[in-house]
Amino acid sequence: MALLKWFGALLLLALAATGTAQASMLKPMQKPIQEPMQAGANELAQWPQWVFAPTSDYPDTHLYGLGFGASKSAARQHALAEVVLQISTDVQVLQRSVMARAKSNAAVTVRDDFEQRSAIEALGVKVESIEEQRAAALQSPDGIEFAVLLAVPKEAIISSLHDQVRPFESLAFPYDDETAQLLWALQYRQQILDALRLERAMAALGGGQPMLRMQLEQLQRDVQSVWQVAGVRVIADRTLTPLVGGLSAQLPSAENDRLWVRLTQKKQTANKGNQFFERREVVVHVSPASTPTKVLQQQTLRAVGKGNSASQAEQDAEQQILDLLDRPLSVWLFQ
């Protein structure tokens, strides 16, 4: 009888232990970052399986990014970059085999507005409404490496993209004046191309604006019609030849010059010990070819070059001006 009681007690203890183990397995993960996983004496440390899960395992409502880094912050930035890559200029949603699945019944999703607001941008869209799905740390002989899985709702991205293209809904081509048409084309040509890419990105995410796309495509045709018949001549002395070449690449080259762009510059040099400096100002005037004294648009570009010699300082200042000119005209000429 005593033996049966002892056996019954042992059986109850075994069942209790089994129930406790199962309950612990079903308990949802409360924190996305766990203690670093360490390898035993005869084994290699390994990442959890979610790190290697295929993209197809994810719900289609979000874009996902998996990042690695020496710190959790660095891993987050890498993961955000992965998300940004999926909103590419060609609107190709990239598939990342290393992205992981965050099952709603296996883990508690940690929402995070990323207090500093991500500075990473793609096509002018800010990546916000970031959700941290999973995180882990791996201890290796080289130190601790972190992995973070982030998700961004497609709806949030579409909304941000729409905010960027909304001003183009009321943009209109000036049909009444040829000079105004050319100035308009110079100002908006690149912006219209960017807006079309934004709309295609929205469409790839399921939030396309067909009417807006038709309007943008018509505006693009209007720009192209001006580009084919109107020319812009850059006028400057020989010392500014490198700048003339860089600026001319952004301008229409038709033989019928409607606008002149004149470049003038001022330079100041100085040195302090073995350090040389050159301050350079380049003034850009836009005038009708028919009345060159009339200034339609004017901007001043400034740079301070430095180097171990006067020639190095001069080259540095010139390169800075070239970099400024290489930006879209809407960024610097029409501001």
PDB file of C-alpha atoms in Angstrom, residues 29-282:
ATOM      1  CA  MET A  29       7.570  36.756 -25.339  1.00  0.00           C
ATOM      2  CA  GLN A  30       7.218  39.906 -23.244  1.00  0.00           C
ATOM      3  CA  LYS A  31      10.452  41.601 -24.342  1.00  0.00           C
ATOM      4  CA  PRO A  32      11.819  41.558 -27.890  1.00  0.00           C
ATOM      5  CA  ILE A  33      15.452  41.545 -26.763  1.00  0.00           C
ATOM      6  CA  GLN A  34      16.682  38.551 -24.813  1.00  0.00           C
ATOM      7  CA  GLU A  35      19.856  37.746 -22.957  1.00  0.00           C
ATOM      8  CA  PRO A  36      22.708  37.027 -25.384  1.00  0.00           C
ATOM      9  CA  MET A  37      22.743  33.440 -26.555  1.00  0.00           C
ATOM     10  CA  GLN A  38      26.053  31.811 -25.724  1.00  0.00           C
ATOM     11  CA  ALA A  39      27.574  28.714 -27.249  1.00  0.00           C
ATOM     12  CA  GLY A  40      28.689  25.814 -25.137  1.00  0.00           C
ATOM     13  CA  ALA A  41      32.223  24.491 -25.113  1.00  0.00           C
ATOM     14  CA  ASN A  42      31.689  22.242 -28.144  1.00  0.00           C
ATOM     15  CA  GLU A  43      28.968  24.060 -30.089  1.00  0.00           C
ATOM     16  CA  LEU A  44      28.527  27.227 -32.141  1.00  0.00           C
ATOM     17  CA  ALA A  45      26.072  29.953 -31.106  1.00  0.00           C
ATOM     18  CA  GLN A  46      23.166  30.239 -33.538  1.00  0.00           C
ATOM     19  CA  TRP A  47      20.528  32.794 -34.376  1.00  0.00           C
ATOM     20  CA  PRO A  48      16.888  31.879 -33.742  1.00  0.00           C
ATOM     21  CA  GLN A  49      14.968  30.489 -36.688  1.00  0.00           C
ATOM     22  CA  TRP A  50      12.966  33.672 -37.297  1.00  0.00           C
ATOM     23  CA  VAL A  51      16.124  35.373 -38.536  1.00  0.00           C
ATOM     24  CA  PHE A  52      16.197  33.049 -41.553  1.00  0.00           C
ATOM     25  CA  ALA A  53      12.464  32.769 -42.280  1.00  0.00           C
ATOM     26  CA  PRO A  54      11.480  33.652 -45.892  1.00  0.00           C
ATOM     27  CA  THR A  55       9.715  36.883 -46.812  1.00  0.00           C
ATOM     28  CA  SER A  56       6.661  34.963 -48.012  1.00  0.00           C
ATOM     29  CA  ASP A  57       5.904  34.063 -44.384  1.00  0.00           C
ATOM     30  CA  TYR A  58       4.992  37.669 -43.585  1.00  0.00           C
ATOM     31  CA  PRO A  59       1.553  39.291 -43.626  1.00  0.00           C
ATOM     32  CA  ASP A  60       1.267  41.503 -46.716  1.00  0.00           C
ATOM     33  CA  THR A  61       0.099  44.529 -44.743  1.00  0.00           C
ATOM     34  CA  HIS A  62       3.628  45.671 -43.839  1.00  0.00           C
ATOM     35  CA  LEU A  63       7.107  46.125 -45.247  1.00  0.00           C
ATOM     36  CA  TYR A  64       9.784  44.382 -43.189  1.00  0.00           C
ATOM     37  CA  GLY A  65      13.447  44.938 -42.552  1.00  0.00           C
ATOM     38  CA  LEU A  66      15.951  42.788 -40.699  1.00  0.00           C
ATOM     39  CA  GLY A  67      19.100  44.476 -39.489  1.00  0.00           C
ATOM     40  CA  PHE A  68      22.275  43.456 -37.713  1.00  0.00           C
ATOM     41  CA  GLY A  69      24.729  45.532 -35.738  1.00  0.00           C
ATOM     42  CA  ALA A  70      27.142  45.759 -32.858  1.00  0.00           C
ATOM     43  CA  SER A  71      24.420  47.553 -30.892  1.00  0.00           C
ATOM     44  CA  LYS A  72      20.657  47.401 -30.967  1.00  0.00           C
ATOM     45  CA  SER A  73      20.536  50.969 -32.264  1.00  0.00           C
ATOM     46  CA  ALA A  74      22.841  50.086 -35.154  1.00  0.00           C
ATOM     47  CA  ALA A  75      20.743  47.014 -35.933  1.00  0.00           C
ATOM     48  CA  ARG A  76      17.604  49.183 -36.011  1.00  0.00           C
ATOM     49  CA  GLN A  77      19.189  51.591 -38.465  1.00  0.00           C
ATOM     50  CA  HIS A  78      20.225  48.697 -40.684  1.00  0.00           C
ATOM     51  CA  ALA A  79      16.689  47.301 -40.534  1.00  0.00           C
ATOM     52  CA  LEU A  80      15.239  50.691 -41.456  1.00  0.00           C
ATOM     53  CA  ALA A  81      17.589  50.837 -44.435  1.00  0.00           C
ATOM     54  CA  GLU A  82      16.223  47.452 -45.520  1.00  0.00           C
ATOM     55  CA  VAL A  83      12.700  48.862 -45.411  1.00  0.00           C
ATOM     56  CA  VAL A  84      13.768  51.932 -47.385  1.00  0.00           C
ATOM     57  CA  LEU A  85      15.348  49.767 -50.075  1.00  0.00           C
ATOM     58  CA  GLN A  86      11.939  48.290 -50.758  1.00  0.00           C
ATOM     59  CA  ILE A  87      10.647  51.729 -51.766  1.00  0.00           C
ATOM     60  CA  SER A  88      13.192  52.010 -54.556  1.00  0.00           C
ATOM     61  CA  THR A  89      13.208  54.527 -57.387  1.00  0.00           C
ATOM     62  CA  ASP A  90      12.159  51.739 -59.743  1.00  0.00           C
ATOM     63  CA  VAL A  91       9.426  50.655 -57.342  1.00  0.00           C
ATOM     64  CA  GLN A  92      10.712  47.111 -57.207  1.00  0.00           C
ATOM     65  CA  VAL A  93       9.655  45.559 -53.907  1.00  0.00           C
ATOM     66  CA  LEU A  94      12.799  43.710 -52.969  1.00  0.00           C
ATOM     67  CA  GLN A  95      12.540  40.248 -51.489  1.00  0.00           C
ATOM     68  CA  ARG A  96      14.870  39.561 -48.586  1.00  0.00           C
ATOM     69  CA  SER A  97      15.344  35.894 -47.746  1.00  0.00           C
ATOM     70  CA  VAL A  98      16.689  36.780 -44.315  1.00  0.00           C
ATOM     71  CA  MET A  99      13.528  38.595 -43.231  1.00  0.00           C
ATOM     72  CA  ALA A 100      11.647  36.966 -40.454  1.00  0.00           C
ATOM     73  CA  ARG A 101       8.073  36.257 -39.522  1.00  0.00           C
ATOM     74  CA  ALA A 102       6.426  37.788 -36.471  1.00  0.00           C
ATOM     75  CA  LYS A 103       3.492  35.477 -35.737  1.00  0.00           C
ATOM     76  CA  SER A 104       0.740  37.173 -33.806  1.00  0.00           C
ATOM     77  CA  ASN A 105       0.179  34.064 -31.709  1.00  0.00           C
ATOM     78  CA  ALA A 106       3.828  33.585 -30.867  1.00  0.00           C
ATOM     79  CA  ALA A 107       5.006  36.994 -29.717  1.00  0.00           C
ATOM     80  CA  VAL A 108       3.777  40.308 -28.464  1.00  0.00           C
ATOM     81  CA  THR A 109       4.417  43.012 -31.088  1.00  0.00           C
ATOM     82  CA  VAL A 110       6.149  46.008 -29.592  1.00  0.00           C
ATOM     83  CA  ARG A 111       4.997  49.251 -31.213  1.00  0.00           C
ATOM     84  CA  ASP A 112       7.463  52.111 -31.255  1.00  0.00           C
ATOM     85  CA  ASP A 113       7.177  55.549 -32.812  1.00  0.00           C
ATOM     86  CA  PHE A 114      10.976  55.822 -32.773  1.00  0.00           C
ATOM     87  CA  GLU A 115      11.166  58.992 -30.732  1.00  0.00           C
ATOM     88  CA  GLN A 116      13.926  60.627 -32.765  1.00  0.00           C
ATOM     89  CA  ARG A 117      11.888  59.974 -35.964  1.00  0.00           C
ATOM     90  CA  SER A 118      13.929  58.207 -38.553  1.00  0.00           C
ATOM     91  CA  ALA A 119      16.108  60.431 -40.696  1.00  0.00           C
ATOM     92  CA  ILE A 120      16.253  57.753 -43.367  1.00  0.00           C
ATOM     93  CA  GLU A 121      14.228  58.743 -46.397  1.00  0.00           C
ATOM     94  CA  ALA A 122      13.393  57.217 -49.749  1.00  0.00           C
ATOM     95  CA  LEU A 123      11.930  59.366 -52.517  1.00  0.00           C
ATOM     96  CA  GLY A 124      11.321  62.029 -49.885  1.00  0.00           C
ATOM     97  CA  VAL A 125       9.149  59.833 -47.673  1.00  0.00           C
ATOM     98  CA  LYS A 126       9.875  59.609 -43.979  1.00  0.00           C
ATOM     99  CA  VAL A 127       9.762  56.143 -42.456  1.00  0.00           C
ATOM    100  CA  GLU A 128       7.499  56.397 -39.442  1.00  0.00           C
ATOM    101  CA  SER A 129       5.002  54.221 -37.525  1.00  0.00           C
ATOM    102  CA  ILE A 130       7.791  51.710 -36.994  1.00  0.00           C
ATOM    103  CA  GLU A 131       6.907  48.470 -35.223  1.00  0.00           C
ATOM    104  CA  GLU A 132       9.609  46.345 -33.631  1.00  0.00           C
ATOM    105  CA  GLN A 133       8.617  42.734 -34.204  1.00  0.00           C
ATOM    106  CA  ARG A 134      11.548  40.705 -32.931  1.00  0.00           C
ATOM    107  CA  ALA A 135      15.038  41.244 -31.548  1.00  0.00           C
ATOM    108  CA  ALA A 136      17.835  38.986 -30.388  1.00  0.00           C
ATOM    109  CA  ALA A 137      21.471  39.129 -29.378  1.00  0.00           C
ATOM    110  CA  LEU A 138      24.178  36.585 -30.133  1.00  0.00           C
ATOM    111  CA  GLN A 139      27.337  36.179 -28.076  1.00  0.00           C
ATOM    112  CA  SER A 140      30.388  35.199 -30.105  1.00  0.00           C
ATOM    113  CA  PRO A 141      34.150  35.328 -29.565  1.00  0.00           C
ATOM    114  CA  ASP A 142      34.130  38.696 -31.371  1.00  0.00           C
ATOM    115  CA  GLY A 143      31.523  40.185 -29.033  1.00  0.00           C
ATOM    116  CA  ILE A 144      27.752  40.623 -29.026  1.00  0.00           C
ATOM    117  CA  GLU A 145      25.844  41.087 -32.297  1.00  0.00           C
ATOM    118  CA  PHE A 146      22.237  42.228 -32.354  1.00  0.00           C
ATOM    119  CA  ALA A 147      19.448  41.411 -34.786  1.00  0.00           C
ATOM    120  CA  VAL A 148      16.266  43.472 -35.035  1.00  0.00           C
ATOM    121  CA  LEU A 149      13.201  42.878 -37.169  1.00  0.00           C
ATOM    122  CA  LEU A 150      11.146  46.004 -37.934  1.00  0.00           C
ATOM    123  CA  ALA A 151       7.849  46.401 -39.742  1.00  0.00           C
ATOM    124  CA  VAL A 152       6.244  49.501 -41.235  1.00  0.00           C
ATOM    125  CA  PRO A 153       2.538  49.455 -42.216  1.00  0.00           C
ATOM    126  CA  LYS A 154       2.035  49.954 -45.932  1.00  0.00           C
ATOM    127  CA  GLU A 155      -0.840  52.321 -45.179  1.00  0.00           C
ATOM    128  CA  ALA A 156       1.530  54.643 -43.295  1.00  0.00           C
ATOM    129  CA  ILE A 157       3.968  54.656 -46.213  1.00  0.00           C
ATOM    130  CA  ILE A 158       1.194  55.311 -48.736  1.00  0.00           C
ATOM    131  CA  SER A 159      -0.079  58.198 -46.607  1.00  0.00           C
ATOM    132  CA  SER A 160       3.384  59.734 -46.428  1.00  0.00           C
ATOM    133  CA  LEU A 161       3.884  59.329 -50.176  1.00  0.00           C
ATOM    134  CA  HIS A 162       0.509  60.939 -50.823  1.00  0.00           C
ATOM    135  CA  ASP A 163       1.517  63.930 -48.719  1.00  0.00           C
ATOM    136  CA  GLN A 164       4.507  64.358 -51.016  1.00  0.00           C
ATOM    137  CA  VAL A 165       2.533  64.289 -54.264  1.00  0.00           C
ATOM    138  CA  ARG A 166      -0.517  66.260 -53.091  1.00  0.00           C
ATOM    139  CA  PRO A 167       0.905  69.660 -54.235  1.00  0.00           C
ATOM    140  CA  PHE A 168       1.059  68.334 -57.807  1.00  0.00           C
ATOM    141  CA  GLU A 169      -2.701  67.809 -57.883  1.00  0.00           C
ATOM    142  CA  SER A 170      -3.119  71.551 -58.528  1.00  0.00           C
ATOM    143  CA  LEU A 171       0.006  72.096 -60.663  1.00  0.00           C
ATOM    144  CA  ALA A 172      -0.801  73.577 -64.073  1.00  0.00           C
ATOM    145  CA  PHE A 173       1.245  74.253 -67.202  1.00  0.00           C
ATOM    146  CA  PRO A 174       1.341  77.931 -68.321  1.00  0.00           C
ATOM    147  CA  TYR A 175       0.050  77.891 -71.910  1.00  0.00           C
ATOM    148  CA  ASP A 176       0.029  81.642 -72.531  1.00  0.00           C
ATOM    149  CA  ASP A 177       3.727  82.647 -72.611  1.00  0.00           C
ATOM    150  CA  GLU A 178       6.711  80.806 -74.132  1.00  0.00           C
ATOM    151  CA  THR A 179       9.263  82.283 -71.734  1.00  0.00           C
ATOM    152  CA  ALA A 180       7.070  81.422 -68.752  1.00  0.00           C
ATOM    153  CA  GLN A 181       6.705  77.900 -70.150  1.00  0.00           C
ATOM    154  CA  LEU A 182      10.479  77.441 -70.312  1.00  0.00           C
ATOM    155  CA  LEU A 183      11.007  78.773 -66.782  1.00  0.00           C
ATOM    156  CA  TRP A 184       8.207  76.482 -65.572  1.00  0.00           C
ATOM    157  CA  ALA A 185       9.779  73.494 -67.315  1.00  0.00           C
ATOM    158  CA  LEU A 186      13.179  74.251 -65.780  1.00  0.00           C
ATOM    159  CA  GLN A 187      11.639  74.457 -62.319  1.00  0.00           C
ATOM    160  CA  TYR A 188       9.327  71.456 -62.410  1.00  0.00           C
ATOM    161  CA  ARG A 189      10.909  68.949 -64.818  1.00  0.00           C
ATOM    162  CA  GLN A 190      12.732  66.950 -62.132  1.00  0.00           C
ATOM    163  CA  GLN A 191       9.941  67.373 -59.603  1.00  0.00           C
ATOM    164  CA  ILE A 192       7.419  65.859 -62.028  1.00  0.00           C
ATOM    165  CA  LEU A 193       9.701  62.869 -62.613  1.00  0.00           C
ATOM    166  CA  ASP A 194      10.040  62.418 -58.845  1.00  0.00           C
ATOM    167  CA  ALA A 195       6.270  62.701 -58.385  1.00  0.00           C
ATOM    168  CA  LEU A 196       5.698  59.981 -60.986  1.00  0.00           C
ATOM    169  CA  ARG A 197       8.075  57.708 -59.087  1.00  0.00           C
ATOM    170  CA  LEU A 198       6.202  58.471 -55.886  1.00  0.00           C
ATOM    171  CA  GLU A 199       2.886  57.589 -57.502  1.00  0.00           C
ATOM    172  CA  ARG A 200       4.308  54.337 -58.869  1.00  0.00           C
ATOM    173  CA  ALA A 201       5.565  53.512 -55.381  1.00  0.00           C
ATOM    174  CA  MET A 202       2.062  54.120 -54.038  1.00  0.00           C
ATOM    175  CA  ALA A 203       0.620  51.872 -56.732  1.00  0.00           C
ATOM    176  CA  ALA A 204       3.099  49.110 -55.910  1.00  0.00           C
ATOM    177  CA  LEU A 205       1.891  49.262 -52.308  1.00  0.00           C
ATOM    178  CA  GLY A 206      -1.765  49.155 -53.336  1.00  0.00           C
ATOM    179  CA  GLY A 207      -2.534  52.878 -53.019  1.00  0.00           C
ATOM    180  CA  GLY A 208      -2.114  54.220 -56.549  1.00  0.00           C
ATOM    181  CA  GLN A 209      -3.739  57.439 -57.779  1.00  0.00           C
ATOM    182  CA  PRO A 210      -4.635  56.828 -61.467  1.00  0.00           C
ATOM    183  CA  MET A 211      -6.026  60.324 -62.083  1.00  0.00           C
ATOM    184  CA  LEU A 212      -2.941  61.942 -60.585  1.00  0.00           C
ATOM    185  CA  ARG A 213      -0.705  59.722 -62.694  1.00  0.00           C
ATOM    186  CA  MET A 214      -2.540  60.803 -65.851  1.00  0.00           C
ATOM    187  CA  GLN A 215      -2.113  64.447 -64.870  1.00  0.00           C
ATOM    188  CA  LEU A 216       1.593  64.010 -64.151  1.00  0.00           C
ATOM    189  CA  GLU A 217       2.143  62.192 -67.432  1.00  0.00           C
ATOM    190  CA  GLN A 218       0.472  65.082 -69.281  1.00  0.00           C
ATOM    191  CA  LEU A 219       2.682  67.592 -67.444  1.00  0.00           C
ATOM    192  CA  GLN A 220       5.697  65.505 -68.392  1.00  0.00           C
ATOM    193  CA  ARG A 221       4.643  65.681 -72.058  1.00  0.00           C
ATOM    194  CA  ASP A 222       4.254  69.461 -71.716  1.00  0.00           C
ATOM    195  CA  VAL A 223       7.778  69.734 -70.357  1.00  0.00           C
ATOM    196  CA  GLN A 224       9.140  67.550 -73.129  1.00  0.00           C
ATOM    197  CA  SER A 225       7.446  69.659 -75.792  1.00  0.00           C
ATOM    198  CA  VAL A 226       9.195  72.756 -74.417  1.00  0.00           C
ATOM    199  CA  TRP A 227      12.511  70.912 -74.103  1.00  0.00           C
ATOM    200  CA  GLN A 228      12.467  70.030 -77.797  1.00  0.00           C
ATOM    201  CA  VAL A 229      12.015  73.552 -79.163  1.00  0.00           C
ATOM    202  CA  ALA A 230      13.535  75.922 -76.599  1.00  0.00           C
ATOM    203  CA  GLY A 231      17.209  76.362 -75.813  1.00  0.00           C
ATOM    204  CA  VAL A 232      19.127  77.869 -72.890  1.00  0.00           C
ATOM    205  CA  ARG A 233      22.619  79.267 -73.427  1.00  0.00           C
ATOM    206  CA  VAL A 234      25.122  79.505 -70.583  1.00  0.00           C
ATOM    207  CA  ILE A 235      27.397  82.535 -70.860  1.00  0.00           C
ATOM    208  CA  ALA A 236      30.582  82.873 -68.799  1.00  0.00           C
ATOM    209  CA  ASP A 237      34.287  83.632 -69.193  1.00  0.00           C
ATOM    210  CA  ARG A 238      36.856  80.896 -69.736  1.00  0.00           C
ATOM    211  CA  THR A 239      37.753  80.549 -66.077  1.00  0.00           C
ATOM    212  CA  LEU A 240      34.263  79.188 -65.472  1.00  0.00           C
ATOM    213  CA  THR A 241      34.344  76.586 -68.242  1.00  0.00           C
ATOM    214  CA  PRO A 242      34.024  73.587 -65.829  1.00  0.00           C
ATOM    215  CA  LEU A 243      30.924  75.177 -64.299  1.00  0.00           C
ATOM    216  CA  VAL A 244      29.419  75.870 -67.702  1.00  0.00           C
ATOM    217  CA  GLY A 245      29.695  72.203 -68.631  1.00  0.00           C
ATOM    218  CA  GLY A 246      28.117  71.031 -65.382  1.00  0.00           C
ATOM    219  CA  LEU A 247      25.191  73.447 -65.625  1.00  0.00           C
ATOM    220  CA  SER A 248      24.555  72.943 -69.360  1.00  0.00           C
ATOM    221  CA  ALA A 249      23.913  69.237 -68.752  1.00  0.00           C
ATOM    222  CA  GLN A 250      20.666  70.167 -66.948  1.00  0.00           C
ATOM    223  CA  LEU A 251      19.401  72.567 -69.626  1.00  0.00           C
ATOM    224  CA  PRO A 252      17.653  72.085 -72.981  1.00  0.00           C
ATOM    225  CA  SER A 253      20.003  72.427 -75.928  1.00  0.00           C
ATOM    226  CA  ALA A 254      17.666  73.346 -78.795  1.00  0.00           C
ATOM    227  CA  GLU A 255      19.062  75.934 -81.214  1.00  0.00           C
ATOM    228  CA  ASN A 256      16.318  78.455 -80.494  1.00  0.00           C
ATOM    229  CA  ASP A 257      17.743  80.239 -77.441  1.00  0.00           C
ATOM    230  CA  ARG A 258      14.976  81.697 -75.333  1.00  0.00           C
ATOM    231  CA  LEU A 259      16.939  82.184 -72.138  1.00  0.00           C
ATOM    232  CA  TRP A 260      20.489  83.148 -71.248  1.00  0.00           C
ATOM    233  CA  VAL A 261      22.117  82.013 -68.025  1.00  0.00           C
ATOM    234  CA  ARG A 262      25.071  84.221 -67.108  1.00  0.00           C
ATOM    235  CA  LEU A 263      27.694  83.196 -64.553  1.00  0.00           C
ATOM    236  CA  THR A 264      29.922  85.681 -62.762  1.00  0.00           C
ATOM    237  CA  GLN A 265      32.210  84.997 -59.834  1.00  0.00           C
ATOM    238  CA  LYS A 266      34.224  86.621 -57.085  1.00  0.00           C
ATOM    239  CA  LYS A 267      37.184  84.999 -55.344  1.00  0.00           C
ATOM    240  CA  GLN A 268      39.124  85.759 -52.198  1.00  0.00           C
ATOM    241  CA  THR A 269      42.200  83.862 -51.043  1.00  0.00           C
ATOM    242  CA  ALA A 270      43.943  83.615 -47.689  1.00  0.00           C
ATOM    243  CA  ASN A 271      46.317  81.363 -45.841  1.00  0.00           C
ATOM    244  CA  LYS A 272      47.115  80.548 -42.242  1.00  0.00           C
ATOM    245  CA  GLY A 273      50.423  78.800 -41.859  1.00  0.00           C
ATOM    246  CA  ASN A 274      50.402  75.836 -44.233  1.00  0.00           C
ATOM    247  CA  GLN A 275      46.617  75.952 -44.685  1.00  0.00           C
ATOM    248  CA  PHE A 276      45.252  77.787 -47.731  1.00  0.00           C
ATOM    249  CA  PHE A 277      41.693  79.010 -48.266  1.00  0.00           C
ATOM    250  CA  GLU A 278      39.623  80.303 -51.155  1.00  0.00           C
ATOM    251  CA  ARG A 279      36.228  81.908 -50.760  1.00  0.00           C
ATOM    252  CA  ARG A 280      34.213  81.801 -53.978  1.00  0.00           C
ATOM    253  CA  GLU A 281      30.867  83.296 -54.909  1.00  0.00           C
ATOM    254  CA  VAL A 282      29.189  82.455 -58.203  1.00  0.00           C
TER     255      VAL A 282
END
